[in-house]
Amino acid sequence: MKMLRILLLLACASAQAHIPLTPAILDDAFEELKRAQVAAYAETTTEMQAAAIYEIALAASGLMTLLNDEVQLHGFDQLSLLEDAISTASGLGVDISWSENHQRYFYAGTAYRRYLEVSPQGIYAANSHYALIETSFYLGNAEDLEAILARAATENDFLQRYPEFGEVGRVAMFLAIDYRDIWRIYNAANERESAQHYAKLNRDHLAAISVRYDGSRTADLARTFLQRFEAEIAKPD
């Protein structure tokens, strides 16, 4: 597990007060999910069907948040309730699983993908892409070069297509970490030209972030990441 990934994950963790999870709260969450699923099958126009599918995604993400809030604030005191929730969600076609590395639950994002298939240019396209990018970043393999290259390409495309998206700064940081991991792989393999290319990409990218978001936490993180990256590069082989 990479420390920088942990820092980014903690930055978006819920800090709100939370009451213990109860069967009634879960029942409400599942009823919301079921209503969205029924609507998705019932709608006849593409636009309305896409909207209903997005509601499924939101309901699934909301359920994931309930589970994560419970674990964050009360640990596994209600393990059986958490396990029942995961089982019920699975029966409804919603894949939520626990990540031991990250100590939290993740929603696989099936409904977000389905939304993009139905309405690739829809009003919730950016939100759906972001949800998938975030999950892929945290659960992706940091040592699989082809996977990281593909992920970086997706992140870069997102930054070009949605420069004003609310979480664009986080995607920019995801890309910086992926550039660093690509550099590490090429550097370890003594592929100097490729390593130098991604080192420059990462430097330029982090410098641009620090300028664009100057005065924000994102800019501070970018400067910190750049200092660590330069220190890592300066280490003798």
mmCIF file of C-alpha atoms in Angstrom:
data_model
loop_
_atom_site.group_PDB
_atom_site.id
_atom_site.type_symbol
_atom_site.label_atom_id
_atom_site.label_comp_id
_atom_site.label_asym_id
_atom_site.label_seq_id
_atom_site.Cartn_x
_atom_site.Cartn_y
_atom_site.Cartn_z
ATOM 1 C CA MET A 1 0.000 0.000 0.000
ATOM 2 C CA LYS A 2 1.481 3.343 -1.063
ATOM 3 C CA MET A 3 1.550 6.129 1.528
ATOM 4 C CA LEU A 4 0.516 8.780 -0.981
ATOM 5 C CA ARG A 5 -2.591 6.799 -1.814
ATOM 6 C CA ILE A 6 -3.390 6.654 1.899
ATOM 7 C CA LEU A 7 -3.033 10.431 2.182
ATOM 8 C CA LEU A 8 -5.453 11.002 -0.668
ATOM 9 C CA LEU A 9 -7.928 8.490 0.712
ATOM 10 C CA LEU A 10 -7.864 10.099 4.154
ATOM 11 C CA ALA A 11 -8.400 13.507 2.579
ATOM 12 C CA CYS A 12 -11.841 12.463 1.327
ATOM 13 C CA ALA A 13 -12.903 10.427 4.377
ATOM 14 C CA SER A 14 -16.123 11.433 6.088
ATOM 15 C CA ALA A 15 -15.619 13.377 9.289
ATOM 16 C CA GLN A 16 -19.308 13.847 10.080
ATOM 17 C CA ALA A 17 -20.991 12.577 13.213
ATOM 18 C CA HIS A 18 -22.581 9.197 12.682
ATOM 19 C CA ILE A 19 -25.083 7.129 14.614
ATOM 20 C CA PRO A 20 -24.606 3.359 14.748
ATOM 21 C CA LEU A 21 -25.854 1.473 11.718
ATOM 22 C CA THR A 22 -29.204 -0.240 12.241
ATOM 23 C CA PRO A 23 -31.299 -2.737 10.261
ATOM 24 C CA ALA A 24 -33.872 0.020 9.710
ATOM 25 C CA ILE A 25 -31.271 2.320 8.149
ATOM 26 C CA LEU A 26 -30.133 -0.484 5.880
ATOM 27 C CA ASP A 27 -33.715 -1.346 4.948
ATOM 28 C CA ASP A 28 -34.239 2.245 3.814
ATOM 29 C CA ALA A 29 -31.031 2.113 1.752
ATOM 30 C CA PHE A 30 -32.067 -1.129 0.083
ATOM 31 C CA GLU A 31 -35.584 0.154 -0.635
ATOM 32 C CA GLU A 32 -34.043 3.160 -2.373
ATOM 33 C CA LEU A 33 -31.832 0.850 -4.406
ATOM 34 C CA LYS A 34 -34.744 -1.386 -5.387
ATOM 35 C CA ARG A 35 -36.877 1.585 -6.458
ATOM 36 C CA ALA A 36 -34.097 2.798 -8.732
ATOM 37 C CA GLN A 37 -33.687 -0.676 -10.238
ATOM 38 C CA VAL A 38 -37.412 -0.978 -10.950
ATOM 39 C CA ALA A 39 -37.414 2.464 -12.564
ATOM 40 C CA ALA A 40 -34.440 1.583 -14.758
ATOM 41 C CA TYR A 41 -36.329 -1.369 -16.220
ATOM 42 C CA ALA A 42 -39.588 0.533 -16.547
ATOM 43 C CA GLU A 43 -38.361 3.623 -18.383
ATOM 44 C CA THR A 44 -38.768 3.552 -22.154
ATOM 45 C CA THR A 45 -36.712 6.552 -23.278
ATOM 46 C CA THR A 46 -32.924 6.469 -23.250
ATOM 47 C CA GLU A 47 -32.716 9.692 -21.257
ATOM 48 C CA MET A 48 -35.041 8.492 -18.503
ATOM 49 C CA GLN A 49 -33.449 5.066 -18.376
ATOM 50 C CA ALA A 50 -29.987 6.631 -18.027
ATOM 51 C CA ALA A 51 -31.242 8.834 -15.174
ATOM 52 C CA ALA A 52 -32.654 5.796 -13.383
ATOM 53 C CA ILE A 53 -29.416 3.868 -13.846
ATOM 54 C CA TYR A 54 -27.516 6.760 -12.342
ATOM 55 C CA GLU A 55 -29.862 6.645 -9.357
ATOM 56 C CA ILE A 56 -28.848 2.989 -8.920
ATOM 57 C CA ALA A 57 -25.213 4.071 -8.880
ATOM 58 C CA LEU A 58 -25.920 6.766 -6.296
ATOM 59 C CA ALA A 59 -27.877 4.358 -4.112
ATOM 60 C CA ALA A 60 -25.054 1.799 -4.292
ATOM 61 C CA SER A 61 -22.465 4.453 -3.442
ATOM 62 C CA GLY A 62 -24.666 5.661 -0.591
ATOM 63 C CA LEU A 63 -24.819 2.153 0.819
ATOM 64 C CA MET A 64 -21.033 1.883 0.552
ATOM 65 C CA THR A 65 -20.711 5.153 2.481
ATOM 66 C CA LEU A 66 -23.006 3.882 5.242
ATOM 67 C CA LEU A 67 -20.823 0.805 5.668
ATOM 68 C CA ASN A 68 -17.601 2.797 5.631
ATOM 69 C CA ASP A 69 -18.909 5.310 8.165
ATOM 70 C CA GLU A 70 -19.890 2.456 10.452
ATOM 71 C CA VAL A 71 -16.440 0.850 10.290
ATOM 72 C CA GLN A 72 -14.623 4.171 10.573
ATOM 73 C CA LEU A 73 -16.405 5.211 13.743
ATOM 74 C CA HIS A 74 -17.416 1.928 15.389
ATOM 75 C CA GLY A 75 -15.062 -0.674 13.948
ATOM 76 C CA PHE A 76 -16.533 -4.129 13.420
ATOM 77 C CA ASP A 77 -18.782 -4.098 16.476
ATOM 78 C CA GLN A 78 -21.658 -4.996 14.130
ATOM 79 C CA LEU A 79 -19.822 -7.410 11.867
ATOM 80 C CA SER A 80 -22.837 -9.649 11.278
ATOM 81 C CA LEU A 81 -24.925 -6.647 10.199
ATOM 82 C CA LEU A 82 -22.183 -5.520 7.824
ATOM 83 C CA GLU A 83 -21.872 -9.009 6.364
ATOM 84 C CA ASP A 84 -25.644 -9.271 5.914
ATOM 85 C CA ALA A 85 -25.634 -5.914 4.123
ATOM 86 C CA ILE A 86 -22.933 -7.070 1.704
ATOM 87 C CA SER A 87 -24.826 -10.294 1.053
ATOM 88 C CA THR A 88 -28.117 -8.477 0.440
ATOM 89 C CA ALA A 89 -26.403 -5.989 -1.866
ATOM 90 C CA SER A 90 -24.839 -8.833 -3.833
ATOM 91 C CA GLY A 91 -28.256 -10.423 -4.246
ATOM 92 C CA LEU A 92 -29.428 -7.162 -5.796
ATOM 93 C CA GLY A 93 -26.509 -7.136 -8.226
ATOM 94 C CA VAL A 94 -24.473 -4.559 -6.310
ATOM 95 C CA ASP A 95 -20.859 -5.596 -5.739
ATOM 96 C CA ILE A 96 -19.444 -3.971 -2.605
ATOM 97 C CA SER A 97 -16.306 -5.533 -1.154
ATOM 98 C CA TRP A 98 -13.865 -4.905 1.663
ATOM 99 C CA SER A 99 -10.287 -3.884 0.848
ATOM 100 C CA GLU A 100 -7.886 -4.979 3.546
ATOM 101 C CA ASN A 101 -5.155 -2.722 2.171
ATOM 102 C CA HIS A 102 -7.321 0.373 2.383
ATOM 103 C CA GLN A 103 -9.422 -0.668 5.379
ATOM 104 C CA ARG A 104 -12.650 0.349 3.699
ATOM 105 C CA TYR A 105 -15.408 -0.869 1.402
ATOM 106 C CA PHE A 106 -15.496 -0.131 -2.314
ATOM 107 C CA TYR A 107 -18.377 -0.273 -4.773
ATOM 108 C CA ALA A 108 -17.331 -1.894 -8.046
ATOM 109 C CA GLY A 109 -19.170 0.757 -10.070
ATOM 110 C CA THR A 110 -21.254 -1.455 -12.350
ATOM 111 C CA ALA A 111 -24.104 1.075 -12.579
ATOM 112 C CA TYR A 112 -21.701 3.912 -13.393
ATOM 113 C CA ARG A 113 -20.342 1.863 -16.301
ATOM 114 C CA ARG A 114 -23.841 1.023 -17.452
ATOM 115 C CA TYR A 115 -24.811 4.693 -17.339
ATOM 116 C CA LEU A 116 -21.875 5.584 -19.600
ATOM 117 C CA GLU A 117 -22.849 2.827 -22.026
ATOM 118 C CA VAL A 118 -26.389 4.172 -22.257
ATOM 119 C CA SER A 119 -25.553 7.882 -22.161
ATOM 120 C CA PRO A 120 -21.830 8.512 -22.830
ATOM 121 C CA GLN A 121 -22.420 12.261 -23.212
ATOM 122 C CA GLY A 122 -25.077 12.514 -20.509
ATOM 123 C CA ILE A 123 -25.231 15.090 -17.761
ATOM 124 C CA TYR A 124 -23.832 12.597 -15.249
ATOM 125 C CA ALA A 125 -21.010 11.376 -17.477
ATOM 126 C CA ALA A 126 -18.289 13.301 -15.641
ATOM 127 C CA ASN A 127 -19.521 12.092 -12.246
ATOM 128 C CA SER A 128 -19.625 8.511 -13.493
ATOM 129 C CA HIS A 129 -16.154 8.680 -15.011
ATOM 130 C CA TYR A 130 -14.810 10.159 -11.793
ATOM 131 C CA ALA A 131 -16.333 7.417 -9.629
ATOM 132 C CA LEU A 132 -14.733 4.744 -11.821
ATOM 133 C CA ILE A 133 -11.382 6.541 -11.944
ATOM 134 C CA GLU A 134 -11.275 6.871 -8.157
ATOM 135 C CA THR A 135 -12.020 3.193 -7.589
ATOM 136 C CA SER A 136 -9.525 2.113 -10.242
ATOM 137 C CA PHE A 137 -6.830 4.299 -8.714
ATOM 138 C CA TYR A 138 -7.181 2.892 -5.215
ATOM 139 C CA LEU A 139 -7.714 -0.738 -6.159
ATOM 140 C CA GLY A 140 -5.417 -0.839 -9.178
ATOM 141 C CA ASN A 141 -2.124 -2.692 -9.278
ATOM 142 C CA ALA A 142 0.780 -0.267 -8.786
ATOM 143 C CA GLU A 143 3.237 -2.708 -10.373
ATOM 144 C CA ASP A 144 1.381 -3.674 -13.562
ATOM 145 C CA LEU A 145 2.816 -1.357 -16.217
ATOM 146 C CA GLU A 146 0.110 -1.878 -18.832
ATOM 147 C CA ALA A 147 -2.631 -1.328 -16.261
ATOM 148 C CA ILE A 148 -1.033 1.867 -14.953
ATOM 149 C CA LEU A 149 -0.453 3.215 -18.462
ATOM 150 C CA ALA A 150 -4.112 2.604 -19.290
ATOM 151 C CA ARG A 151 -5.231 4.209 -16.044
ATOM 152 C CA ALA A 152 -3.002 7.248 -16.611
ATOM 153 C CA ALA A 153 -4.417 7.664 -20.115
ATOM 154 C CA THR A 154 -7.955 7.602 -18.698
ATOM 155 C CA GLU A 155 -7.067 10.151 -16.026
ATOM 156 C CA ASN A 156 -5.369 12.439 -18.530
ATOM 157 C CA ASP A 157 -8.382 12.219 -20.844
ATOM 158 C CA PHE A 158 -10.664 13.134 -17.946
ATOM 159 C CA LEU A 159 -8.569 16.212 -17.130
ATOM 160 C CA GLN A 160 -8.795 17.346 -20.752
ATOM 161 C CA ARG A 161 -12.526 16.721 -21.075
ATOM 162 C CA TYR A 162 -13.703 18.025 -17.705
ATOM 163 C CA PRO A 163 -11.300 20.772 -16.595
ATOM 164 C CA GLU A 164 -13.950 22.437 -14.409
ATOM 165 C CA PHE A 165 -15.161 19.302 -12.638
ATOM 166 C CA GLY A 166 -15.309 19.698 -8.867
ATOM 167 C CA GLU A 167 -12.863 16.873 -8.110
ATOM 168 C CA VAL A 168 -10.477 17.552 -10.981
ATOM 169 C CA GLY A 169 -7.693 18.342 -8.514
ATOM 170 C CA ARG A 170 -7.900 14.842 -7.053
ATOM 171 C CA VAL A 171 -7.760 13.286 -10.514
ATOM 172 C CA ALA A 172 -4.685 15.403 -11.231
ATOM 173 C CA MET A 173 -3.033 13.966 -8.117
ATOM 174 C CA PHE A 174 -4.025 10.439 -9.105
ATOM 175 C CA LEU A 175 -2.257 11.011 -12.413
ATOM 176 C CA ALA A 176 0.868 12.328 -10.695
ATOM 177 C CA ILE A 177 1.125 9.189 -8.571
ATOM 178 C CA ASP A 178 0.579 6.984 -11.601
ATOM 179 C CA TYR A 179 3.298 8.868 -13.507
ATOM 180 C CA ARG A 180 5.605 8.256 -10.560
ATOM 181 C CA ASP A 181 4.801 4.542 -10.507
ATOM 182 C CA ILE A 182 5.405 4.278 -14.259
ATOM 183 C CA TRP A 183 8.760 6.006 -13.768
ATOM 184 C CA ARG A 184 9.643 3.532 -11.008
ATOM 185 C CA ILE A 185 8.937 0.549 -13.241
ATOM 186 C CA TYR A 186 10.969 1.891 -16.156
ATOM 187 C CA ASN A 187 13.762 2.997 -13.851
ATOM 188 C CA ALA A 188 13.967 -0.417 -12.180
ATOM 189 C CA ALA A 189 14.140 -2.033 -15.628
ATOM 190 C CA ASN A 190 16.981 0.343 -16.663
ATOM 191 C CA GLU A 191 14.859 1.698 -19.504
ATOM 192 C CA ARG A 192 16.420 5.138 -19.120
ATOM 193 C CA GLU A 193 14.752 6.953 -21.997
ATOM 194 C CA SER A 194 11.257 5.969 -20.896
ATOM 195 C CA ALA A 195 12.121 6.661 -17.250
ATOM 196 C CA GLN A 196 13.367 10.147 -18.096
ATOM 197 C CA HIS A 197 10.248 10.811 -20.156
ATOM 198 C CA TYR A 198 7.894 9.995 -17.266
ATOM 199 C CA ALA A 199 10.084 11.804 -14.751
ATOM 200 C CA LYS A 200 9.700 14.960 -16.832
ATOM 201 C CA LEU A 201 5.964 14.372 -17.272
ATOM 202 C CA ASN A 202 5.568 14.060 -13.530
ATOM 203 C CA ARG A 203 7.653 17.144 -12.751
ATOM 204 C CA ASP A 204 5.783 19.267 -15.286
ATOM 205 C CA HIS A 205 2.432 17.910 -14.155
ATOM 206 C CA LEU A 206 3.058 18.580 -10.449
ATOM 207 C CA ALA A 207 4.423 22.044 -11.184
ATOM 208 C CA ALA A 208 1.286 22.848 -13.190
ATOM 209 C CA ILE A 209 -0.943 21.629 -10.350
ATOM 210 C CA SER A 210 0.873 23.791 -7.800
ATOM 211 C CA VAL A 211 0.335 26.846 -10.005
ATOM 212 C CA ARG A 212 -3.267 26.173 -10.990
ATOM 213 C CA TYR A 213 -4.446 25.390 -7.465
ATOM 214 C CA ASP A 214 -2.139 27.789 -5.635
ATOM 215 C CA GLY A 215 -3.302 28.408 -2.081
ATOM 216 C CA SER A 216 -5.200 25.120 -1.834
ATOM 217 C CA ARG A 217 -4.470 21.789 -0.153
ATOM 218 C CA THR A 218 -4.090 20.269 -3.617
ATOM 219 C CA ALA A 219 -1.253 22.673 -4.426
ATOM 220 C CA ASP A 220 0.431 21.917 -1.106
ATOM 221 C CA LEU A 221 0.191 18.183 -1.796
ATOM 222 C CA ALA A 222 1.621 18.665 -5.277
ATOM 223 C CA ARG A 223 4.641 20.526 -3.904
ATOM 224 C CA THR A 224 5.173 17.864 -1.250
ATOM 225 C CA PHE A 225 4.901 15.068 -3.815
ATOM 226 C CA LEU A 226 7.363 16.848 -6.091
ATOM 227 C CA GLN A 227 9.904 17.212 -3.276
ATOM 228 C CA ARG A 228 9.583 13.513 -2.461
ATOM 229 C CA PHE A 229 9.856 12.581 -6.116
ATOM 230 C CA GLU A 230 13.032 14.624 -6.574
ATOM 231 C CA ALA A 231 14.496 13.053 -3.435
ATOM 232 C CA GLU A 232 13.682 9.585 -4.734
ATOM 233 C CA ILE A 233 15.269 10.310 -8.119
ATOM 234 C CA ALA A 234 18.397 11.675 -6.420
ATOM 235 C CA LYS A 235 18.993 8.437 -4.510
ATOM 236 C CA PRO A 236 21.905 6.408 -5.866
ATOM 237 C CA ASP A 237 20.981 3.250 -7.753
#
